[in-house]
PDB file of C-alpha atoms in Angstrom:
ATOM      1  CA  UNK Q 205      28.689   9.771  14.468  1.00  0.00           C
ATOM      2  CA  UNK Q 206      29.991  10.782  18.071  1.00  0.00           C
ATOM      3  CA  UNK Q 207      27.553   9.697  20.567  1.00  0.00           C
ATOM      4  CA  UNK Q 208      27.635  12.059  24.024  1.00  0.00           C
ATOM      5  CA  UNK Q 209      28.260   8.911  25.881  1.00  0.00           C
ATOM      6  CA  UNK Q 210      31.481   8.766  25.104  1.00  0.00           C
ATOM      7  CA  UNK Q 211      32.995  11.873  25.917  1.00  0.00           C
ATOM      8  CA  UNK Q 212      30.338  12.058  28.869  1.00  0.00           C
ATOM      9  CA  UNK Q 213      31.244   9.377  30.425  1.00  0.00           C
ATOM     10  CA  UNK Q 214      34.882  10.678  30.720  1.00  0.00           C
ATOM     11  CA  UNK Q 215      34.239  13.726  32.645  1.00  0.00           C
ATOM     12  CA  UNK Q 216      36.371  14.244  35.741  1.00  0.00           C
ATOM     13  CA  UNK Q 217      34.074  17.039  37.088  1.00  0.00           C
ATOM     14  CA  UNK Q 218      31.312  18.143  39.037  1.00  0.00           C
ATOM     15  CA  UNK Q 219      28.614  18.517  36.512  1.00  0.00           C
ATOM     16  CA  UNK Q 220      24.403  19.378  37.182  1.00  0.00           C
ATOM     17  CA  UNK Q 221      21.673  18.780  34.916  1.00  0.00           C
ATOM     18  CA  UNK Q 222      18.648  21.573  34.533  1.00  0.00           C
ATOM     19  CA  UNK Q 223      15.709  19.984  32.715  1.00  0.00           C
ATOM     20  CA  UNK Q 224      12.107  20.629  32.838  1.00  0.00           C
ATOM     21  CA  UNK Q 225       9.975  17.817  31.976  1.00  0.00           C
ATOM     22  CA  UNK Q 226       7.613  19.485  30.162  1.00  0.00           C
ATOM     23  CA  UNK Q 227      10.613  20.903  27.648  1.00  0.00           C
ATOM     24  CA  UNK Q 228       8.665  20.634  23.746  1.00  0.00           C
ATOM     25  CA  UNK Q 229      11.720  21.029  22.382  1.00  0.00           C
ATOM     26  CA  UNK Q 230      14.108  18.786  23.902  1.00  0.00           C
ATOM     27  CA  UNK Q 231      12.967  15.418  25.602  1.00  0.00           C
ATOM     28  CA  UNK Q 232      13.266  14.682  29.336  1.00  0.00           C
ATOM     29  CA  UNK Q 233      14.771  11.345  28.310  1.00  0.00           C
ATOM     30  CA  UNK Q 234      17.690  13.308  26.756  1.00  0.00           C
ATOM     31  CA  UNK Q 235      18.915  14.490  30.407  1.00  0.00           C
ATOM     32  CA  UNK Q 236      18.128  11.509  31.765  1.00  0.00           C
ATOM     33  CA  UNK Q 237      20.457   9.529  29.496  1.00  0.00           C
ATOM     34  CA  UNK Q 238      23.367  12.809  30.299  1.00  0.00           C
ATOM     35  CA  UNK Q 239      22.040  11.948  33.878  1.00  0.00           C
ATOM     36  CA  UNK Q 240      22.871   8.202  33.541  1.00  0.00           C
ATOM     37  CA  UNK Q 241      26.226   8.742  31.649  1.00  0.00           C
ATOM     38  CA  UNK Q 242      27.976  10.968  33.938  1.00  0.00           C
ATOM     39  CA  UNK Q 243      29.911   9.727  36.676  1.00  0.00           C
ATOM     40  CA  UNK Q 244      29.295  11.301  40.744  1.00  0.00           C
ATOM     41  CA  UNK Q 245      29.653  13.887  41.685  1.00  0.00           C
ATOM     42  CA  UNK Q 246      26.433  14.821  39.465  1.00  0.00           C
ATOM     43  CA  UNK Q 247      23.136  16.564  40.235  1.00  0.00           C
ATOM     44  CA  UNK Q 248      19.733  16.615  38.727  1.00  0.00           C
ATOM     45  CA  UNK Q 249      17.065  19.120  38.957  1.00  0.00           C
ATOM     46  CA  UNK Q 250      13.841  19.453  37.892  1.00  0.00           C
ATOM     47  CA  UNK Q 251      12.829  22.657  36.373  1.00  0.00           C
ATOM     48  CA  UNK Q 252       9.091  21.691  37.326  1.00  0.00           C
ATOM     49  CA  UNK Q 253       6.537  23.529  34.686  1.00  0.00           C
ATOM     50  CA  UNK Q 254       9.620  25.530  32.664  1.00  0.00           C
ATOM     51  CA  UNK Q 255       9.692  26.003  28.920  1.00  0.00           C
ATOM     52  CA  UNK Q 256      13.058  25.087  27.407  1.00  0.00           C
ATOM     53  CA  UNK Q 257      14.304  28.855  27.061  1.00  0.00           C
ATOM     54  CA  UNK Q 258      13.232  29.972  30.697  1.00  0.00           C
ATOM     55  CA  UNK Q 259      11.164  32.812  29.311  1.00  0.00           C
ATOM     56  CA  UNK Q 260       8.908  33.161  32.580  1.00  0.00           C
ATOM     57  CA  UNK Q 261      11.259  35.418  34.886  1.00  0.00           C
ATOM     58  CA  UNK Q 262      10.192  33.169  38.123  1.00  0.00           C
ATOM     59  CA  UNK Q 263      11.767  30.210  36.522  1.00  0.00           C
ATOM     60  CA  UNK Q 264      14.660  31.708  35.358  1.00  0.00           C
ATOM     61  CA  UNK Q 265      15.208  33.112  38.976  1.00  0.00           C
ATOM     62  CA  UNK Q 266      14.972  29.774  40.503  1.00  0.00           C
ATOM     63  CA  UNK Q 267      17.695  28.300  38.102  1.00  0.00           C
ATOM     64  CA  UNK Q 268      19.699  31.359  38.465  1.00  0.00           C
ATOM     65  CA  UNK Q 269      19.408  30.963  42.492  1.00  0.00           C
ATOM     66  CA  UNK Q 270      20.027  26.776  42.421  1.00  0.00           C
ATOM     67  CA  UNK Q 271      23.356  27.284  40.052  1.00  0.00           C
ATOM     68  CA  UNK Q 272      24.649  29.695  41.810  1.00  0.00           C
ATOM     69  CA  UNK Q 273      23.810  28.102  45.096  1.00  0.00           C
ATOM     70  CA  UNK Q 274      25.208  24.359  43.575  1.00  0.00           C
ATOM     71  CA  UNK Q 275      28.395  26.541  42.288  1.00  0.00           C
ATOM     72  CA  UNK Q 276      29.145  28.183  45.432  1.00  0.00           C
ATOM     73  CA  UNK Q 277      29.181  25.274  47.507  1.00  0.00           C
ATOM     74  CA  UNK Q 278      31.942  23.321  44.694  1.00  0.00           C
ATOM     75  CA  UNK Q 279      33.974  26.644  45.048  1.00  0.00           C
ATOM     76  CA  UNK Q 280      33.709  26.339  48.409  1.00  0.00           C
ATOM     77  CA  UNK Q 281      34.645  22.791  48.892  1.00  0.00           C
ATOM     78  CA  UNK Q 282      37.679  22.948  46.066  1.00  0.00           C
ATOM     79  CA  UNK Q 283      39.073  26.133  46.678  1.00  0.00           C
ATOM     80  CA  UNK Q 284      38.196  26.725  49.854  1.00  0.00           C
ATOM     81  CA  UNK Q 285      35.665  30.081  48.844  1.00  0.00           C
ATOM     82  CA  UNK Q 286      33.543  31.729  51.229  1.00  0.00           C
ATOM     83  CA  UNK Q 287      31.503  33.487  48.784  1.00  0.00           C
TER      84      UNK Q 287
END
């Protein structure tokens, strides 16, 4: 009854997207349509080969390292942060 779209598209914030495409549980068309919603200044990143809970340490590691990397450079540019 309340479609994401709505409230997604109404976002007045940074936002990134983690999704790997080979997710069983949740389909890579549902980021893509988040993807497609949201308004700039968005990112999207492929989690290449990941399951959807990011039980394989390596690929929790590289989301860990490209959120914190894609957070400290908004902190940086809003709030003037040098990490």
């Amino acid at each position: 009854n309340h479609p994401p779209e709505h409230w997604l598209a109404e976002l007045k914030c940074d936002v990134m997207v983690l999704h790997s495409p080979l997710d069983n549980i949740v389909g890579i068309e549902n980021a893509e349509r988040i993807f497609k919603t949201i308004k700039h200044p968005k990112s999207f990143i492929s989690l290449r080969e990941a399951d959807h809970l990011l039980s394989r340490t390596d690929d929790a590691a590289y989301a860990g390292r490209i959120i914190g990397a894609w957070a400290a450079s908004i902190l940086a540019r809003k709030y003037d942060y040098k990490g």
